[in-house]
Amino acid sequence: MSTSTATVTTGIAVTKKKSVIDKWMQVIGLPIALIVFVYLLTMPTPEGLLLQGKAAIAVFFSIFILWVTQSLPTYLTSLIAIVLLVITGAWKEKEALGVFGLDVMWVMLMAFFITSGMEKSGFAKRLALWIISKFGHTAKTALTTLAITNLILAFIVPSTTARATLMLPISLLILKVYKAVPGESNFGRKLVIQQLQFNNICTTGILTATSPQIMAVGLIKDLTGADVTWMDWFAASFPIAALTVIASLLLGGLLFKSEVNTPPLEDGQQLSDAKKELKDQYKALGKLSKNEIKALIIFALTVLLWATDGHHYQIFGLQISLVMVTVISGILFFTPYIGIANWKDAKVPWHLILFSVGAYSVGLALDASGGASFILNSIFGSLDLASLGFFKLYVIVTFIAIFSHLVFTSKTVRTIILIPTIIGIAKAAGVNPVTLALPASFTIADVITLPPHSKPNLIFYSTGYFNVLNQFVYGILVLLVKWALLIIASLTWFKFIGIC
């Protein structure tokens, strides 16, 4: 039985040949990583840095090189990272192995349980076909629709992880419509990276979209006496976030030229025919099936619990954490009679889960050992920032703030270290601390360059559609644009609303 290429199927993969640069990176990556590791581990320990911190820094940079060059499979590199952390004394064995039990790993696992249940029920297919048939007739409009969806969700669901879990099944089904093969499709690579970028960037526009931003405002109030309201934050940061999302869409088009502009057509098929066929497929689904209704109820309950996080005590008399909500949702999808799926339906990419464990271990060890703090303090300490004029100081501080996530896995730890440090520098320079600390706070959720830097990053990385280098290069370019937008805003919009 023949199937139209516009139908939601996986499609046949075409083997992708590695470029000469990719091959050379694979060859030289391992020896360079070894040299960097040995050099950093054996160098004299700088003042203010513990031996554990030095070891963590050595492991971090050497493993980063292996991730980017892909000299070894990423899951193997991550397992090596865990071993190196332990034998070098950078982190204790119990803590390193215990990362497998952290909430982020459970959220990732349950995200794929939820996705499997949504797919098995057919509801995710219905939702994806509806989006494509209404708004996603072309690859560009599909990406734009997902960007707008992320912006809207940032107002409704106060959790980056919950929004990522919500968007994952929808994104994967849209990719199936476009026959995007993991690791080979530029459209797939672009769409999935943009989902983690949109998730994090949209968060920066809404004060209550993640708790570290609320903490930053609290620190500003405690240390300066300035009270930043929800509307103050929104008026200043949301325009920057929206423009950065647009920049991400444009840069994605330049970096990853889509192999498809519309859902793939059969020989002789016209675009109008494909559009009609997608609409016919959606209509052919008919009324919601029993399994789809079950999936819709479970999914709606999950979103409701995510959206009301922080109000559970008033509603239920107890607090249900985001992780437990996700686990409960996964349980419901797989419970006989209540749910839809069984163990055979669970599509869990275990090799990517292993990568996530190792990657997160490295980041946490860098934080716990003091290595990340040492790097940030060294950067600030090496610059005589207090003697600079406001504009130069602003440019440097916002640059450091936006890229400091490269050495901090935790947004909370980064906030605690970064905001008080910037306020101290501002006071020493004789400028209003809010003019530096608040714009720096707008960058706290800009953690889009490496998989272990946020839970949404790990969730979308585990789909297999992109590699570490793809995310790193794309993320750096988007953040450079945001940095430029923050600089322009300091001369225009921020002055108008009274920040600078």
Coordinates of C-alpha atoms in Angstrom, one line a residue:
M1 CA 0.0 0.0 0.0
S2 CA 1.6 3.3 -1.1
T3 CA 1.7 6.3 1.2
S4 CA 1.9 9.9 0.2
T5 CA 5.0 11.8 1.3
A6 CA 2.7 14.4 2.9
T7 CA 1.4 11.7 5.3
V8 CA 2.8 11.6 8.9
T9 CA 5.5 8.9 8.6
T10 CA 9.1 8.6 9.4
G11 CA 10.4 8.4 5.9
I12 CA 13.6 6.8 4.5
A13 CA 16.9 8.1 5.8
V14 CA 19.6 9.1 3.4
T15 CA 23.1 8.5 4.7
K16 CA 24.8 11.8 5.3
K17 CA 28.5 12.1 4.4
K18 CA 30.8 13.8 6.8
S19 CA 32.6 16.9 5.6
V20 CA 36.4 17.1 5.6
I21 CA 36.2 19.5 8.5
D22 CA 34.1 17.0 10.5
K23 CA 36.6 14.2 9.8
W24 CA 39.5 16.3 10.9
M25 CA 37.8 17.5 14.0
Q26 CA 37.2 13.9 15.0
V27 CA 40.8 13.0 14.4
I28 CA 42.4 15.9 16.3
G29 CA 39.7 16.2 19.1
L30 CA 41.0 13.4 21.3
P31 CA 44.7 14.4 21.4
I32 CA 43.8 18.1 22.0
A33 CA 41.4 17.1 24.8
L34 CA 44.2 15.0 26.4
I35 CA 46.7 17.9 26.2
V36 CA 44.2 20.4 27.7
F37 CA 43.3 18.0 30.5
V38 CA 46.9 17.2 31.4
Y39 CA 48.0 20.9 31.2
L40 CA 45.1 22.2 33.4
L41 CA 45.4 19.4 35.9
T42 CA 49.2 19.7 36.4
M43 CA 49.5 23.5 36.3
P44 CA 50.2 25.3 39.7
T45 CA 46.9 25.8 41.5
P46 CA 46.0 29.5 41.4
E47 CA 45.4 31.4 44.6
G48 CA 41.7 31.2 45.6
L49 CA 41.1 27.9 43.7
L50 CA 40.9 24.6 45.5
L51 CA 42.4 21.4 44.0
Q52 CA 38.9 20.1 43.4
G53 CA 38.1 23.2 41.4
K54 CA 41.2 22.9 39.3
A55 CA 40.4 19.2 38.5
A56 CA 36.7 20.1 37.7
I57 CA 37.9 22.9 35.3
A58 CA 40.3 20.4 33.6
V59 CA 37.6 17.8 33.1
F60 CA 35.1 20.5 31.9
F61 CA 37.3 21.9 29.2
S62 CA 38.6 18.6 27.9
I63 CA 35.2 17.0 27.8
F64 CA 33.8 20.1 26.1
I65 CA 36.4 19.6 23.3
L66 CA 35.3 15.9 22.9
W67 CA 31.6 16.9 22.7
V68 CA 32.3 19.5 20.1
T69 CA 34.6 17.5 17.9
Q70 CA 32.7 14.2 18.4
S71 CA 36.0 12.3 18.5
L72 CA 34.1 9.8 20.7
P73 CA 30.4 9.0 20.9
T74 CA 28.8 11.6 23.3
Y75 CA 27.4 8.9 25.7
L76 CA 30.9 7.4 26.0
T77 CA 32.4 10.8 26.6
S78 CA 29.9 11.5 29.4
L79 CA 30.7 8.2 31.0
I80 CA 34.4 9.0 30.8
A81 CA 33.6 12.4 32.4
I82 CA 32.1 10.8 35.4
V83 CA 35.1 8.6 35.9
L84 CA 37.5 11.5 35.6
L85 CA 35.6 13.6 38.1
V86 CA 35.9 10.9 40.6
I87 CA 39.5 9.8 40.1
T88 CA 40.8 13.3 40.0
G89 CA 39.0 14.2 43.2
A90 CA 36.9 16.9 41.5
W91 CA 33.7 15.3 42.9
K92 CA 32.8 12.5 45.2
E93 CA 31.7 9.2 43.7
K94 CA 28.4 9.2 45.4
E95 CA 27.5 12.6 44.1
A96 CA 28.7 11.8 40.5
L97 CA 26.7 8.6 40.3
G98 CA 23.8 10.1 42.1
V99 CA 23.1 12.5 39.2
F100 CA 21.1 9.6 37.6
G101 CA 18.6 10.1 40.3
L102 CA 18.3 13.9 40.1
D103 CA 14.9 15.5 39.2
V104 CA 16.1 16.6 35.7
M105 CA 16.8 13.0 34.7
W106 CA 13.3 11.9 35.9
V107 CA 11.7 14.8 34.0
M108 CA 13.6 13.8 30.8
L109 CA 12.5 10.2 31.2
M110 CA 8.9 11.0 31.9
A111 CA 8.9 13.5 29.0
F112 CA 9.4 10.6 26.6
F113 CA 6.8 8.6 28.4
I114 CA 4.3 11.4 27.9
T115 CA 5.4 11.8 24.3
S116 CA 5.0 8.0 23.7
G117 CA 1.5 8.1 25.2
M118 CA 0.5 11.2 23.1
E119 CA 1.8 9.5 19.9
K120 CA 0.1 6.2 20.7
S121 CA -3.2 7.8 21.4
G122 CA -3.1 9.7 18.1
F123 CA -3.9 13.0 19.8
A124 CA -0.4 14.4 19.1
K125 CA -0.8 13.5 15.4
R126 CA -4.2 15.3 15.4
L127 CA -2.7 18.4 17.0
A128 CA 0.3 18.5 14.7
L129 CA -1.8 18.1 11.6
W130 CA -4.1 20.9 12.8
I131 CA -1.1 23.2 13.3
I132 CA 0.4 22.3 9.9
S133 CA -2.9 22.5 8.0
K134 CA -3.9 25.8 9.6
F135 CA -0.6 27.6 10.0
G136 CA 2.3 25.4 8.8
H137 CA 1.8 25.2 5.0
T138 CA 5.5 26.1 4.7
A139 CA 8.5 25.4 6.9
K140 CA 8.9 29.1 7.7
T141 CA 5.3 29.5 8.9
A142 CA 5.6 26.3 10.9
L143 CA 8.7 27.6 12.7
T144 CA 7.0 31.0 13.3
T145 CA 3.9 29.4 14.7
L146 CA 6.0 27.4 17.2
A147 CA 7.8 30.7 18.2
I148 CA 4.5 32.4 18.9
T149 CA 3.3 29.4 20.8
N150 CA 6.3 29.5 23.0
L151 CA 5.8 33.3 23.7
I152 CA 2.2 32.6 24.7
L153 CA 3.1 29.6 26.9
A154 CA 5.6 31.7 28.8
F155 CA 2.7 33.7 30.3
I156 CA 0.6 30.6 31.2
V157 CA 3.1 27.9 32.4
P158 CA 5.7 29.2 34.9
S159 CA 8.3 26.5 34.2
T160 CA 10.7 26.1 31.3
T161 CA 10.8 22.3 31.9
A162 CA 7.0 22.0 31.7
R163 CA 6.8 24.0 28.5
A164 CA 9.6 21.9 27.0
T165 CA 7.7 18.7 27.9
L166 CA 4.5 20.2 26.4
M167 CA 6.1 21.2 23.1
L168 CA 8.2 18.0 22.6
P169 CA 5.4 15.7 21.2
I170 CA 4.0 18.5 19.0
S171 CA 7.5 19.3 17.6
L172 CA 8.3 15.6 16.9
L173 CA 5.0 15.1 15.0
I174 CA 5.5 18.2 12.9
L175 CA 8.9 16.8 12.0
K176 CA 7.3 13.6 10.9
V177 CA 5.0 15.5 8.6
Y178 CA 8.0 17.1 7.0
K179 CA 9.9 13.7 7.0
A180 CA 12.8 15.2 8.9
V181 CA 15.4 12.5 9.8
P182 CA 17.2 12.9 13.1
G183 CA 20.8 14.0 12.6
E184 CA 20.4 14.5 8.9
S185 CA 17.6 17.0 8.4
N186 CA 18.6 20.7 8.5
F187 CA 14.9 21.6 9.0
G188 CA 14.8 19.2 11.9
R189 CA 18.0 20.5 13.3
K190 CA 16.8 24.1 13.1
L191 CA 13.3 23.4 14.5
V192 CA 14.5 21.5 17.6
I193 CA 17.3 23.9 18.5
Q194 CA 14.8 26.7 18.1
Q195 CA 12.4 25.1 20.5
L196 CA 15.0 25.2 23.3
Q197 CA 16.0 28.7 22.3
F198 CA 12.5 30.0 22.2
N199 CA 11.8 28.3 25.5
N200 CA 14.6 30.0 27.3
I201 CA 14.5 33.3 25.5
C202 CA 10.8 33.8 26.0
T203 CA 11.3 33.1 29.7
T204 CA 13.5 36.2 29.9
G205 CA 10.6 38.4 29.0
I206 CA 8.3 37.3 31.8
L207 CA 9.6 37.9 35.4
T208 CA 7.6 34.9 36.8
A209 CA 8.5 32.5 34.1
T210 CA 11.4 31.1 36.2
S211 CA 12.3 31.4 39.9
P212 CA 16.0 32.6 39.5
Q213 CA 14.6 35.8 37.8
I214 CA 12.4 36.4 40.9
M215 CA 15.4 35.8 43.1
A216 CA 17.4 38.4 41.1
V217 CA 14.7 41.0 41.6
G218 CA 14.8 40.1 45.3
L219 CA 18.5 40.6 45.5
I220 CA 18.3 43.9 43.8
K221 CA 15.7 45.1 46.3
D222 CA 17.7 43.8 49.3
L223 CA 21.0 45.3 48.2
T224 CA 19.8 48.5 46.6
G225 CA 16.3 49.2 47.9
A226 CA 14.9 49.4 44.4
D227 CA 11.6 47.6 43.9
V228 CA 11.3 46.1 40.4
T229 CA 7.6 45.2 39.6
W230 CA 6.3 42.6 37.2
M231 CA 5.4 45.3 34.7
D232 CA 8.8 47.0 35.0
W233 CA 10.4 43.8 34.0
F234 CA 8.0 43.1 31.2
A235 CA 8.2 46.6 29.7
A236 CA 12.0 46.4 29.6
S237 CA 12.8 42.8 28.9
F238 CA 9.9 41.4 26.8
P239 CA 10.7 43.6 23.7
I240 CA 14.3 42.4 23.8
A241 CA 13.1 38.8 24.2
A242 CA 10.7 39.1 21.2
L243 CA 13.4 40.7 19.0
T244 CA 15.8 37.9 20.0
V245 CA 13.3 35.3 19.0
I246 CA 13.0 37.0 15.6
A247 CA 16.8 37.0 15.3
S248 CA 16.8 33.3 16.1
L249 CA 14.4 32.6 13.3
L250 CA 16.5 34.6 10.8
L251 CA 19.9 33.2 11.9
G252 CA 18.4 29.6 11.8
G253 CA 17.5 30.2 8.2
L254 CA 21.1 31.3 7.4
L255 CA 22.8 28.5 9.4
F256 CA 20.7 25.6 8.4
K257 CA 19.2 25.8 5.0
S258 CA 16.0 23.7 5.0
E259 CA 15.9 20.8 2.6
V260 CA 12.2 21.2 2.5
N261 CA 10.0 24.4 2.2
T262 CA 6.7 22.5 2.4
P263 CA 5.7 19.0 3.4
P264 CA 7.4 16.6 0.9
L265 CA 5.5 16.1 -2.3
E266 CA 5.2 13.0 -4.5
D267 CA 6.3 13.1 -8.1
G268 CA 3.9 15.3 -10.1
Q269 CA 2.1 16.5 -6.9
Q270 CA 1.4 20.2 -6.7
L271 CA 1.7 22.3 -3.5
S272 CA -2.0 23.0 -3.5
D273 CA -2.6 19.2 -3.7
A274 CA -0.3 18.6 -0.7
K275 CA -2.2 21.3 1.3
K276 CA -5.5 19.8 0.5
E277 CA -4.2 16.3 1.4
L278 CA -3.0 17.5 4.8
K279 CA -6.4 19.0 5.4
D280 CA -8.1 15.8 4.2
Q281 CA -5.8 13.8 6.6
Y282 CA -7.0 16.0 9.5
K283 CA -10.6 15.7 8.5
A284 CA -10.2 11.9 8.0
L285 CA -9.3 11.6 11.7
G286 CA -12.9 12.3 12.4
K287 CA -14.1 12.7 16.0
L288 CA -11.8 12.2 18.9
S289 CA -11.3 8.6 19.6
K290 CA -11.5 7.1 23.1
N291 CA -7.7 7.0 23.5
E292 CA -7.4 10.6 22.2
I293 CA -10.0 11.7 24.8
K294 CA -8.0 9.9 27.5
A295 CA -4.7 11.6 26.3
L296 CA -6.4 15.0 26.2
I297 CA -7.7 14.6 29.8
I298 CA -4.3 13.5 31.1
F299 CA -2.5 16.2 29.2
A300 CA -4.9 18.9 30.3
L301 CA -4.6 17.8 33.9
T302 CA -0.8 17.9 33.5
V303 CA -0.8 21.4 32.1
L304 CA -3.3 22.6 34.8
L305 CA -1.0 21.3 37.5
W306 CA 2.0 23.0 35.9
A307 CA 0.2 26.2 35.4
T308 CA -1.0 26.4 39.0
D309 CA 2.4 25.6 40.5
G310 CA 2.7 27.7 43.6
H311 CA -1.0 27.6 44.4
H312 CA -1.4 23.9 45.1
Y313 CA -1.6 24.4 48.9
Q314 CA -4.6 26.7 48.5
I315 CA -6.3 24.4 46.0
F316 CA -5.4 20.9 47.2
G317 CA -3.9 21.4 50.7
L318 CA -0.5 20.0 49.6
Q319 CA 2.2 20.9 47.1
I320 CA 2.9 18.7 44.1
S321 CA 6.3 19.5 42.6
L322 CA 6.9 19.9 38.9
V323 CA 8.8 16.6 38.8
M324 CA 6.0 14.7 40.6
V325 CA 3.4 16.2 38.2
T326 CA 5.5 14.9 35.3
V327 CA 5.9 11.4 36.9
I328 CA 2.2 11.2 37.6
S329 CA 1.4 12.1 34.0
G330 CA 3.8 9.4 32.8
I331 CA 2.1 6.9 35.1
L332 CA -1.3 7.8 33.9
F333 CA -0.4 7.4 30.3
F334 CA 1.0 3.9 31.0
T335 CA -1.6 2.6 33.6
P336 CA -3.8 -0.2 32.2
Y337 CA -7.4 0.8 31.5
I338 CA -6.7 4.4 32.4
G339 CA -3.9 5.1 30.0
I340 CA -3.0 4.3 26.4
A341 CA 0.5 2.9 26.2
N342 CA 2.6 0.0 27.5
W343 CA 6.3 -0.6 28.0
K344 CA 6.8 -1.6 24.3
D345 CA 5.5 1.8 23.3
A346 CA 8.1 3.7 25.4
K347 CA 10.6 5.4 23.1
V348 CA 13.4 6.4 25.4
P349 CA 16.8 7.3 23.8
W350 CA 18.9 5.7 26.6
H351 CA 22.2 6.7 24.9
L352 CA 21.2 10.3 25.1
I353 CA 20.0 9.9 28.7
L354 CA 23.5 8.7 29.5
F355 CA 25.0 11.7 27.8
S356 CA 22.8 14.0 29.9
V357 CA 23.9 12.3 33.1
G358 CA 27.6 12.9 32.4
A359 CA 27.1 16.4 31.0
Y360 CA 25.1 17.4 34.1
S361 CA 27.7 15.8 36.4
V362 CA 30.4 18.0 34.9
G363 CA 28.4 21.1 35.2
L364 CA 27.4 20.4 38.8
A365 CA 31.0 19.5 39.8
L366 CA 32.2 22.8 38.3
D367 CA 29.7 24.6 40.5
A368 CA 30.2 22.6 43.7
S369 CA 34.0 22.7 43.5
G370 CA 34.2 26.5 43.2
G371 CA 35.6 26.2 39.7
A372 CA 32.8 28.2 38.1
S373 CA 33.0 31.0 40.7
F374 CA 36.7 31.2 40.3
I375 CA 36.5 31.7 36.5
L376 CA 33.8 34.4 36.9
N377 CA 35.7 36.2 39.7
S378 CA 38.9 36.0 37.7
I379 CA 37.3 37.7 34.7
F380 CA 35.8 40.5 36.9
G381 CA 39.0 40.8 38.9
S382 CA 41.2 41.1 35.8
L383 CA 39.3 44.2 34.6
D384 CA 39.5 47.5 36.3
L385 CA 35.8 48.0 35.8
A386 CA 35.3 50.7 38.5
S387 CA 37.4 53.1 36.5
L388 CA 35.4 52.9 33.3
G389 CA 32.6 55.2 32.2
F390 CA 29.0 53.9 32.4
F391 CA 28.7 52.9 28.8
K392 CA 31.9 50.8 28.6
L393 CA 31.0 49.3 32.0
Y394 CA 27.5 48.4 30.8
V395 CA 28.9 46.8 27.6
I396 CA 31.4 44.6 29.5
V397 CA 29.1 43.7 32.4
T398 CA 26.2 42.6 30.1
F399 CA 28.7 40.6 27.9
I400 CA 30.0 38.8 31.0
A401 CA 26.5 38.3 32.3
I402 CA 25.1 36.8 29.1
F403 CA 28.0 34.4 28.6
S404 CA 28.6 33.5 32.2
H405 CA 26.2 30.6 31.8
L406 CA 29.0 28.7 30.0
V407 CA 30.6 27.8 33.3
F408 CA 27.4 27.6 35.5
T409 CA 25.0 24.8 35.2
S410 CA 22.6 26.2 37.8
K411 CA 20.7 29.5 37.0
T412 CA 20.2 29.9 40.8
V413 CA 23.9 29.7 41.7
R414 CA 24.7 32.0 38.8
T415 CA 22.1 34.5 40.0
I416 CA 23.4 34.4 43.6
I417 CA 27.0 35.1 42.5
L418 CA 26.4 37.4 39.5
I419 CA 23.9 40.0 40.8
P420 CA 25.6 40.9 44.1
T421 CA 29.0 41.1 42.3
I422 CA 27.6 43.5 39.6
I423 CA 25.9 45.6 42.3
G424 CA 29.2 45.9 44.1
I425 CA 31.0 47.0 40.9
A426 CA 28.3 49.5 40.2
K427 CA 28.6 51.1 43.6
A428 CA 32.4 51.2 43.4
A429 CA 32.0 52.9 40.0
G430 CA 29.5 55.4 41.4
V431 CA 26.6 54.5 39.0
N432 CA 23.1 53.4 39.9
P433 CA 23.3 49.6 40.6
V434 CA 19.9 49.0 39.0
T435 CA 21.2 50.2 35.6
L436 CA 23.6 47.3 35.5
A437 CA 22.0 44.6 37.7
L438 CA 18.6 44.7 36.1
P439 CA 19.8 44.3 32.4
A440 CA 22.2 41.5 33.7
S441 CA 19.1 39.8 35.2
F442 CA 17.5 39.8 31.8
T443 CA 20.2 37.3 30.7
I444 CA 19.8 34.7 33.5
A445 CA 17.6 32.4 31.4
D446 CA 19.7 32.8 28.2
V447 CA 21.2 29.3 28.7
I448 CA 21.1 28.1 25.1
T449 CA 24.6 27.2 24.1
L450 CA 25.2 23.7 25.7
P451 CA 22.9 20.8 26.5
P452 CA 23.6 20.5 30.3
H453 CA 22.9 24.2 30.9
S454 CA 19.1 23.7 31.3
K455 CA 16.5 21.0 31.5
P456 CA 14.8 22.1 28.2
N457 CA 18.2 21.8 26.5
L458 CA 18.6 18.2 27.6
I459 CA 15.1 17.3 26.7
F460 CA 15.4 18.6 23.1
Y461 CA 19.0 17.4 22.7
S462 CA 17.8 13.9 23.5
T463 CA 15.7 13.8 20.3
G464 CA 19.0 13.3 18.3
Y465 CA 18.2 16.0 15.8
F466 CA 21.3 18.1 16.5
N467 CA 24.8 17.8 18.0
V468 CA 26.6 19.9 20.6
L469 CA 28.5 22.0 18.0
N470 CA 25.2 22.8 16.2
Q471 CA 23.7 24.1 19.4
F472 CA 26.9 25.9 20.5
V473 CA 27.5 27.9 17.3
Y474 CA 23.8 28.8 16.9
G475 CA 23.4 29.8 20.5
I476 CA 26.5 32.0 20.6
L477 CA 25.4 33.9 17.5
V478 CA 21.9 34.4 18.9
L479 CA 23.3 35.6 22.2
L480 CA 25.6 38.1 20.4
V481 CA 22.6 39.5 18.8
K482 CA 20.8 39.8 22.2
W483 CA 23.9 41.5 23.6
A484 CA 23.8 44.0 20.8
L485 CA 20.1 44.6 21.5
L486 CA 20.8 45.2 25.2
I487 CA 23.5 47.8 24.2
I488 CA 21.1 49.5 21.8
A489 CA 18.4 49.5 24.4
S490 CA 20.7 51.2 26.9
L491 CA 20.9 54.1 24.5
T492 CA 17.2 54.2 23.6
W493 CA 14.4 52.2 25.1
F494 CA 15.9 51.8 28.6
K495 CA 16.5 55.5 28.8
F496 CA 12.9 56.2 27.8
I497 CA 11.5 53.9 30.5
G498 CA 14.0 55.1 33.1
I499 CA 16.3 52.2 33.6
C500 CA 19.5 53.8 32.2

